mmCIF file of C-alpha atoms and ligand atoms in Angstrom:
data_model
loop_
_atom_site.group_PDB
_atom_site.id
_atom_site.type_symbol
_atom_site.label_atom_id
_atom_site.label_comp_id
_atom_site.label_asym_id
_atom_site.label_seq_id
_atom_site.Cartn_x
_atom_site.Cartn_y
_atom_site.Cartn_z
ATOM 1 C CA UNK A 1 111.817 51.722 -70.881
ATOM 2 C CA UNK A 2 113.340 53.987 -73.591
ATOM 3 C CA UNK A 3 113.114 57.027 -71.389
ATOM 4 C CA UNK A 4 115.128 55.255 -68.632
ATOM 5 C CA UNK A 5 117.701 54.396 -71.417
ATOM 6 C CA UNK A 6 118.154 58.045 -72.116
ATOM 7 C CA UNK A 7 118.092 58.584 -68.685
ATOM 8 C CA UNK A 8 120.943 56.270 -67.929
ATOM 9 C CA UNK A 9 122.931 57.396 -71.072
ATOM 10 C CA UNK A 10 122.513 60.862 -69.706
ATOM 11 C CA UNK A 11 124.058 59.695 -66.447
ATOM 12 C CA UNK A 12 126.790 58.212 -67.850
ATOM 13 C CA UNK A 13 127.928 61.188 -69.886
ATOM 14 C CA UNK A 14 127.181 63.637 -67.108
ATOM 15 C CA UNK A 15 129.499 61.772 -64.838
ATOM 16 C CA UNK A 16 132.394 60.934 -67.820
ATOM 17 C CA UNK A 17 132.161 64.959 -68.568
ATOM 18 C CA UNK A 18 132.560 66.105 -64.825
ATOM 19 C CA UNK A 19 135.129 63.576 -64.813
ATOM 20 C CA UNK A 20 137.657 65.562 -67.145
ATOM 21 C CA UNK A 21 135.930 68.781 -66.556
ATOM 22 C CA UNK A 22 134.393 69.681 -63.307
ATOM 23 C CA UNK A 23 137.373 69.375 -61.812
ATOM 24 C CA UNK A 24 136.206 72.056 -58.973
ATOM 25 C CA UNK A 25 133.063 69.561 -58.159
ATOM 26 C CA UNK A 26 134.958 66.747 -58.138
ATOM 27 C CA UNK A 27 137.699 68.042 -55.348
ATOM 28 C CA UNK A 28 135.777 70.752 -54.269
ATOM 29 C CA UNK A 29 131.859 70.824 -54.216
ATOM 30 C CA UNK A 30 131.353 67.145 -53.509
ATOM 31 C CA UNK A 31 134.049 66.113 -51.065
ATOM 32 C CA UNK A 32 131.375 63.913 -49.633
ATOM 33 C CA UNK A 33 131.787 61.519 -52.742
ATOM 34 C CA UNK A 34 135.763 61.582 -52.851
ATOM 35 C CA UNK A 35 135.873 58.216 -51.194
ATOM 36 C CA UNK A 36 134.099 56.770 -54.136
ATOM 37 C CA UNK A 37 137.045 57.382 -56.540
ATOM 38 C CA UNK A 38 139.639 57.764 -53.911
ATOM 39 C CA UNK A 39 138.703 54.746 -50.728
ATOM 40 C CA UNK A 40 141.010 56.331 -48.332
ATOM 41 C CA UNK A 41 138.502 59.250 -48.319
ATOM 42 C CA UNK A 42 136.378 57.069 -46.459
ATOM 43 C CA UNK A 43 138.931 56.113 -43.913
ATOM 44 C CA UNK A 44 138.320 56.589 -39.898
ATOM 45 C CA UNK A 45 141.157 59.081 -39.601
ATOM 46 C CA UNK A 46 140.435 61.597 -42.094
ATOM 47 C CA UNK A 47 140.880 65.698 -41.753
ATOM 48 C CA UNK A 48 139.685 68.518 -40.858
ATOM 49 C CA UNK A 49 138.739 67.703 -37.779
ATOM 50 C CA UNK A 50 136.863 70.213 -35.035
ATOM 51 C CA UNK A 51 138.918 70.596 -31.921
ATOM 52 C CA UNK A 52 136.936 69.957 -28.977
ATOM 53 C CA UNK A 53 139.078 71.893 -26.405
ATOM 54 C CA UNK A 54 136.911 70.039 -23.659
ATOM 55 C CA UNK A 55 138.461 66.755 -24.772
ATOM 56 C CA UNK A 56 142.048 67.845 -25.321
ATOM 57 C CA UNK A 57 144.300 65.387 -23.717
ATOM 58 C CA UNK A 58 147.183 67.909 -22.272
ATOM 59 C CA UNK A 59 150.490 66.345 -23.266
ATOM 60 C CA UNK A 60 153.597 69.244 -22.513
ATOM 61 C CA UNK A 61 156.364 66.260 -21.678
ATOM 62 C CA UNK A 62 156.241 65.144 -25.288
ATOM 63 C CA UNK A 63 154.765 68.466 -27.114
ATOM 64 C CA UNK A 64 157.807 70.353 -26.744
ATOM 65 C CA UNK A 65 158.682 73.290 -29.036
ATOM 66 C CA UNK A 66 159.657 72.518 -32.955
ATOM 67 C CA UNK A 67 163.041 73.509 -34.019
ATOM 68 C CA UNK A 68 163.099 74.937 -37.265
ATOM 69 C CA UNK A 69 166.237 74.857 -39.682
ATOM 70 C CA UNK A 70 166.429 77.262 -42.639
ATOM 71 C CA UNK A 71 163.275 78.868 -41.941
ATOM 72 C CA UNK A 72 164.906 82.137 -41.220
ATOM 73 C CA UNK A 73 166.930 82.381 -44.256
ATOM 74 C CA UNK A 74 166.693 84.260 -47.114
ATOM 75 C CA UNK A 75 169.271 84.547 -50.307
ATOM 76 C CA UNK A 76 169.345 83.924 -53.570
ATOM 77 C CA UNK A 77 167.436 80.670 -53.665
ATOM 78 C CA UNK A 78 163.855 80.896 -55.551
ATOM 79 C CA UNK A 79 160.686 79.582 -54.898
ATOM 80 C CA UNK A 80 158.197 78.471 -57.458
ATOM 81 C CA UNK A 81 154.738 80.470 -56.748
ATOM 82 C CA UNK A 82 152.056 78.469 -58.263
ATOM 83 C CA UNK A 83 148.231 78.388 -58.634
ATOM 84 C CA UNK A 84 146.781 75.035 -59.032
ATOM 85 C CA UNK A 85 143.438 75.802 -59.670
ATOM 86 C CA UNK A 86 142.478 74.792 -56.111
ATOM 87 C CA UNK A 87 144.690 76.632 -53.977
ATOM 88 C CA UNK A 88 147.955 79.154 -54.208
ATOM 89 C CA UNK A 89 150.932 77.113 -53.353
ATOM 90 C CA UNK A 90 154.525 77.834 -52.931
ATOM 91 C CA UNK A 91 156.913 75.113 -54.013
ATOM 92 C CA UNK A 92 160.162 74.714 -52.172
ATOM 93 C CA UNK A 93 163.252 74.079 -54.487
ATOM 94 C CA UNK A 94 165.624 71.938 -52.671
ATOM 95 C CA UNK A 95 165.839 70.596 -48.610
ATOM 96 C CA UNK A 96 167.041 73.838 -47.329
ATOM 97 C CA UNK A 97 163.924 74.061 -44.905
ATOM 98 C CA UNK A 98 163.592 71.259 -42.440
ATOM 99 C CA UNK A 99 161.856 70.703 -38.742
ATOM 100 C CA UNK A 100 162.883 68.312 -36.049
ATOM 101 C CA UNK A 101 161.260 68.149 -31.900
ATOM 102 C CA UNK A 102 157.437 68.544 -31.450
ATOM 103 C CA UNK A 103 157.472 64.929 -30.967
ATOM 104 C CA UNK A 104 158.308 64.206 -34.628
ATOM 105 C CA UNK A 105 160.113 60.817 -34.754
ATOM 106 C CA UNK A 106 162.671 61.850 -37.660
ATOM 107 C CA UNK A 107 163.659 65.056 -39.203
ATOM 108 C CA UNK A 108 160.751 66.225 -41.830
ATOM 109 C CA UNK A 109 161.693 68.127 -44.411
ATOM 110 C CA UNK A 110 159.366 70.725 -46.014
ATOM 111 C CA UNK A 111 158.157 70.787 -49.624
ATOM 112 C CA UNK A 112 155.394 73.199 -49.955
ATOM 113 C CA UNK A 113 153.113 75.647 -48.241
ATOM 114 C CA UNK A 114 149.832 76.599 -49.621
ATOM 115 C CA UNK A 115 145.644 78.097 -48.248
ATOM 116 C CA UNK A 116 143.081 77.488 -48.002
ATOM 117 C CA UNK A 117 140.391 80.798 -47.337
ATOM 118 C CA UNK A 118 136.582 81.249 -47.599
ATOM 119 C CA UNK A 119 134.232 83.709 -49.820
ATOM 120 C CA UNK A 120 133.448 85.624 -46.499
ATOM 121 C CA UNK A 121 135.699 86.338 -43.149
ATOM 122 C CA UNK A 122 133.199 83.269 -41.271
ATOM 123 C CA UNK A 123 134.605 80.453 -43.063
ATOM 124 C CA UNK A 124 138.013 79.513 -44.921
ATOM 125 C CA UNK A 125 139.798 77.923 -42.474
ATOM 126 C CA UNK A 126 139.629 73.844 -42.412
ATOM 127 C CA UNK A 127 139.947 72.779 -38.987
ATOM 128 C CA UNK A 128 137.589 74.631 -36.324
ATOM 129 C CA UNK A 129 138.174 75.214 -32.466
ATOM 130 C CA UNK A 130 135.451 74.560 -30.663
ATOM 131 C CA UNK A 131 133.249 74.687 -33.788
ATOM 132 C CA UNK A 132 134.348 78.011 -34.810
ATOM 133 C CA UNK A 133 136.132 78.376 -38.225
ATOM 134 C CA UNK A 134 139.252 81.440 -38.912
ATOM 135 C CA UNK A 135 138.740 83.135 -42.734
ATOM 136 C CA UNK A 136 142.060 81.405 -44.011
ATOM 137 C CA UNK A 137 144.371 78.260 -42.622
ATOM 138 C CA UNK A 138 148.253 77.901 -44.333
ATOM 139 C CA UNK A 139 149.625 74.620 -44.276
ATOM 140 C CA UNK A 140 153.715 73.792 -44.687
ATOM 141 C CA UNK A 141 154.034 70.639 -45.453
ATOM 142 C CA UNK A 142 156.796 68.031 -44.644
ATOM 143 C CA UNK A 143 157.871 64.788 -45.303
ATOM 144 C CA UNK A 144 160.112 62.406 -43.470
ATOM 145 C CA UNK A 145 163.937 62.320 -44.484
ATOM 146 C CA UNK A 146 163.384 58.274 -43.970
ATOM 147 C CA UNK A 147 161.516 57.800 -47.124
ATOM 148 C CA UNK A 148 163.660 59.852 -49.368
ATOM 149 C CA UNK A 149 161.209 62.027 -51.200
ATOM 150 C CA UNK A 150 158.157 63.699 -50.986
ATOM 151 C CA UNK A 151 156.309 61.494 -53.501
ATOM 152 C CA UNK A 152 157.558 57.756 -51.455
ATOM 153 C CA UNK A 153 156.369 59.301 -48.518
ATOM 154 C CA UNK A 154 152.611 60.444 -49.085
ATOM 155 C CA UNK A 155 150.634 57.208 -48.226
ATOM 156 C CA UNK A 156 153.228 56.020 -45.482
ATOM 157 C CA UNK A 157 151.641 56.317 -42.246
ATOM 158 C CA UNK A 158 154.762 58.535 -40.587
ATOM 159 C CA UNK A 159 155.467 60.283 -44.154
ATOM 160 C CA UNK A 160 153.473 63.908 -43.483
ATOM 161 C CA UNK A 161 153.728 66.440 -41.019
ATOM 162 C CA UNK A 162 152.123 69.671 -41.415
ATOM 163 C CA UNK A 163 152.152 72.850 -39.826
ATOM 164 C CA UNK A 164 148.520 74.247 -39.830
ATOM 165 C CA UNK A 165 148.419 78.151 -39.169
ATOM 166 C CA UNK A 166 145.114 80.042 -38.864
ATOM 167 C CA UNK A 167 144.736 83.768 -40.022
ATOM 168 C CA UNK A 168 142.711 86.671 -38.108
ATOM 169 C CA UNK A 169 141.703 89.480 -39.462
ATOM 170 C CA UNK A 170 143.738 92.612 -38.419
ATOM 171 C CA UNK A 171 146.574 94.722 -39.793
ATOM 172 C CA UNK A 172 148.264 94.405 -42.962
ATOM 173 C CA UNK A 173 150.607 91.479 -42.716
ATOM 174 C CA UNK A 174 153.710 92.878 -44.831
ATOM 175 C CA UNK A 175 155.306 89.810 -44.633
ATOM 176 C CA UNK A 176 152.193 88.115 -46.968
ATOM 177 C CA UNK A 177 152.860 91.219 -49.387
ATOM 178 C CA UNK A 178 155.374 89.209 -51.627
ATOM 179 C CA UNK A 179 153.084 86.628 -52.143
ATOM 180 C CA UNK A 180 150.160 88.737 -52.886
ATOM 181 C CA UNK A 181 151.641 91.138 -54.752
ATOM 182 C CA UNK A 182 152.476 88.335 -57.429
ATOM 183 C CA UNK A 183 148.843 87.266 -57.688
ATOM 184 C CA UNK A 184 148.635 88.896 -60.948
ATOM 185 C CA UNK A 185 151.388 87.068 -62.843
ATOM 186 C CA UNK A 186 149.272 83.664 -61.830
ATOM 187 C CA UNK A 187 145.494 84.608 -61.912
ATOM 188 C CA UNK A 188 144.500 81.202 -63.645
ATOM 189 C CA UNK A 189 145.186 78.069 -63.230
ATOM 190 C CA UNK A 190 148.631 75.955 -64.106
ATOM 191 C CA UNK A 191 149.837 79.859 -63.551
ATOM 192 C CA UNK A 192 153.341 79.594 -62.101
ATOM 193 C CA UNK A 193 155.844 82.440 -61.528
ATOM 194 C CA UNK A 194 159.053 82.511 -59.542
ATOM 195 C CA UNK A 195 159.886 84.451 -56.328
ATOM 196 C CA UNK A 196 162.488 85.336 -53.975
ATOM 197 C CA UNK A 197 162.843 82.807 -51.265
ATOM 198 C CA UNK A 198 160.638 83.710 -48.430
ATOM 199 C CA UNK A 199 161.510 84.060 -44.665
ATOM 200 C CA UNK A 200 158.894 81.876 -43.506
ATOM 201 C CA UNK A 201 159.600 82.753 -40.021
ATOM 202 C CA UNK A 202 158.806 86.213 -39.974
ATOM 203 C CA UNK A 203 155.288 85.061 -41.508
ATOM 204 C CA UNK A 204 154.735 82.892 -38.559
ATOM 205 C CA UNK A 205 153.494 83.592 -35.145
ATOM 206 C CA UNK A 206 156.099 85.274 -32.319
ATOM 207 C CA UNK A 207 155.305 82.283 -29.937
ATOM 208 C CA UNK A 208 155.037 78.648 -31.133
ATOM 209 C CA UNK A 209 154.818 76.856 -28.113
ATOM 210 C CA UNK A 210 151.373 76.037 -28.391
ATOM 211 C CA UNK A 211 149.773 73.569 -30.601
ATOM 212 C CA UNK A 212 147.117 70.752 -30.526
ATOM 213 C CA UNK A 213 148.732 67.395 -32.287
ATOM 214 C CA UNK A 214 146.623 64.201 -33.875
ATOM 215 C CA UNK A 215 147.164 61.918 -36.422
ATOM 216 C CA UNK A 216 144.969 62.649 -39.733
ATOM 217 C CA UNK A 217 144.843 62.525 -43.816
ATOM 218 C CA UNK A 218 145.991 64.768 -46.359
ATOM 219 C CA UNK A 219 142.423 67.309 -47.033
ATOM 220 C CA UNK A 220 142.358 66.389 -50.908
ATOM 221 C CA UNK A 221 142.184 63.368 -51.996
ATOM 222 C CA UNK A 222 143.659 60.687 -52.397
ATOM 223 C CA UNK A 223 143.047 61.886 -48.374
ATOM 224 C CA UNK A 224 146.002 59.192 -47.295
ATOM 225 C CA UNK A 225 146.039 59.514 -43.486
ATOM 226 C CA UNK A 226 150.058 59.828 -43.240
ATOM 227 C CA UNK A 227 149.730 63.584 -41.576
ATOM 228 C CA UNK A 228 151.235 64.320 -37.934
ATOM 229 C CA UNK A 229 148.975 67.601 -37.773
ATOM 230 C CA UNK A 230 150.588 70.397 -35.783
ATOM 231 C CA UNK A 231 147.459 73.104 -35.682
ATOM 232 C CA UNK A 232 149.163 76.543 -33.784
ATOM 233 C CA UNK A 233 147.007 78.385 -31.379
ATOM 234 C CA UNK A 234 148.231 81.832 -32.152
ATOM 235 C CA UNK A 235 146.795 82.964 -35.739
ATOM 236 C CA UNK A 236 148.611 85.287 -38.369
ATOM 237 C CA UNK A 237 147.130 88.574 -39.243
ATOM 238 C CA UNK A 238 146.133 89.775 -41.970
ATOM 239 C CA UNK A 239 143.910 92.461 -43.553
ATOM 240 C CA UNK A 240 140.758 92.764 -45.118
ATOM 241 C CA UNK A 241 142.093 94.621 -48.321
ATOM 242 C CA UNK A 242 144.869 91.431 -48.341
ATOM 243 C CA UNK A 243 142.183 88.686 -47.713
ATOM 244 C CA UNK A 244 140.194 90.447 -50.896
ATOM 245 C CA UNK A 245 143.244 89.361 -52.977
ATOM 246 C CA UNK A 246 142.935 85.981 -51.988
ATOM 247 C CA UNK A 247 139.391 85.891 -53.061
ATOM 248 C CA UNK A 248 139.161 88.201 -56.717
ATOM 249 C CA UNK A 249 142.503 88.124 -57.875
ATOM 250 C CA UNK A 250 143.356 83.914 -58.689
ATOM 251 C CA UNK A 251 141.182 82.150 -60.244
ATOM 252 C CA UNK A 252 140.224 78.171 -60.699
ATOM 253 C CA UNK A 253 140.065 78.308 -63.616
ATOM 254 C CA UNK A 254 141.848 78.455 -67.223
ATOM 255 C CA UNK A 255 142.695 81.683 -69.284
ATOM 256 C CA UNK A 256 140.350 80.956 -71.511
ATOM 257 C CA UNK A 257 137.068 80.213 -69.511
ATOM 258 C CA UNK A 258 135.073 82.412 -67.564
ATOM 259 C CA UNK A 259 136.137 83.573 -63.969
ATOM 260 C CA UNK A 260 135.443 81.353 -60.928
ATOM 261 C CA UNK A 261 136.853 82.423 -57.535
ATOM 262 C CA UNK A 262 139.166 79.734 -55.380
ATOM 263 C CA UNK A 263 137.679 80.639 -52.351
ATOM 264 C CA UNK A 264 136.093 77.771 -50.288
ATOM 265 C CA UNK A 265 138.371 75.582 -51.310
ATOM 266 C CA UNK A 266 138.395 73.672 -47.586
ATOM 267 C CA UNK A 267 137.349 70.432 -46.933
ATOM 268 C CA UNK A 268 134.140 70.083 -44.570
ATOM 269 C CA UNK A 269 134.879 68.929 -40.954
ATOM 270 C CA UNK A 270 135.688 64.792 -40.319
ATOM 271 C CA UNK A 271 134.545 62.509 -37.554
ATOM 272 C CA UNK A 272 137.315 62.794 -34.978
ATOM 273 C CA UNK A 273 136.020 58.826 -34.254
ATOM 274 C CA UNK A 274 138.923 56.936 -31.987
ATOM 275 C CA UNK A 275 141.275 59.610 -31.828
ATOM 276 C CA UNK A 276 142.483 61.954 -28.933
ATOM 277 C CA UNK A 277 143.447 65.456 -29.743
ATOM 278 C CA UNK A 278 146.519 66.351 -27.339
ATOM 279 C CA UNK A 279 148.038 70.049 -26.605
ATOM 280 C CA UNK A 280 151.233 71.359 -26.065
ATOM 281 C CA UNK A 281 150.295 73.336 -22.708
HETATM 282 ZN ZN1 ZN B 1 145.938 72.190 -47.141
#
């Protein structure tokens, strides 16, 4: 009886500990128990889902090409390079980046773009085609004008829509270089550093035309299922010696603790349940 005391003491200290300090397991290693502090985990229309391309319900009348306002643009305007601790994110500074089309019932405007990458070039990315994963996926995420901000808009089921991007290994992707090439003002985490606003279109595939669309959850909790996913066909290179960056040169952690890499920081696949998965073409 007194052992199973200790036991259960132990148990509740464990869990209070990696409460306020395993932050990694709790958004990372056990994803599996998110719904247990965060219900919506649980829901029936969560993501990363696999795309089945069997079951892809063609849809080209509606899927027509985004348009994409201030994407091109360049100037003085900053952006605020951060690492989290579970990802490297780049936080927009004002509405100067906006999509509209692709089916989208409002204008979205876009707030941040961030990765997600694995430890080795066979895993990273979050959703899978067909079952097979890329080494990194960016997301640029958007919320609707209608609700104001990005905040009001997380748990509203139109709030969200991302733009999912997979990467390939190939050729050094200059266009990733300003990015990188910061990782080492922002190696731990809460790092933050500012840089010069980004082009986002040259990072982006030539040809957007061709996407798969369904209705999901954010891929960290509180996993509210308010996203319009938008997940591009055409990857984004980028090279070996660039992908290495991603995985020794940020770090989850703080200053003052030992090393831990980022990488796997992706969400394991979702039941696709009800939902249809269309296409653009
Ligand atoms: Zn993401």
């Amino acid at each position: 009886m007194i052992l199973c005391y200790v036991c259960l003491i132990c148990i509740v200290l464990l869990t209070f500990a990696c409460k306020y300090y395993c932050y990694h397991i709790i958004f990372l290693t056990r994803p599996d128990h998110w719904y247990l502090d965060y219900p919506h985990c649980g829901g029936n229309s969560q993501s990363p889902v696999n795309i089945q391309t069997v079951n892809v319900i063609r849809d080209s009348q509606n899927l027509v090409p985004f348009e994409m306002k201030g994407y091109d643009s360049t100037g003085d305007l900053q952006m605020d390079l951060e690492n989290n601790g579970h990802t490297i994110q780049i936080n927009l500074k004002d509405k100067g980046m906006s999509i509209t089309g692709g089916n989208l019932s409002n204008v979205y405007i876009a707030h941040q773009f961030h990765f997600h990458w694995g430890k080795n070039n066979k895993r990273g990315s979050e959703h899978a085609i067909d079952g097979k994963y890329f080494p990194m996926e960016m997301h640029i995420v958007h919320y609707n004008l209608k609700h104001n901000n990005f905040s009001q808009a997380l748990n509203k089921q139109d709030g969200l829509a991302v733009l999912s991007f997979f990467f390939q290994v190939g050729k050094n992707n200059v266009n990733l270089d300003p990015v990188i090439q910061r990782f080492p003002e922002i190696p731990n985490k809460d790092d933050h550093t500012t840089i010069q606003k980004l082009a986002l279109r040259n990072l982006l595939p030539k040809t957007l035309d061709g996407y798969f669309r369904y209705h999901g959850s954010l891929t960290t909790p509180p996993c509210y299922e308010s996203v319009q996913w938008s997940i591009f066909n055409e990857p984004i290179n980028i090279s070996q010696k660039q992908l290495q960056s991603f995985r020794n040169k940020v770090h989850q952690n703080f200053a003052n603790e030992t090393n831990r890499d980022i990488s796997d920081d992706y969400r394991p696949l979702q039941p696709l349940n009800q939902r249809t998965v269309y296409s653009s073409k």
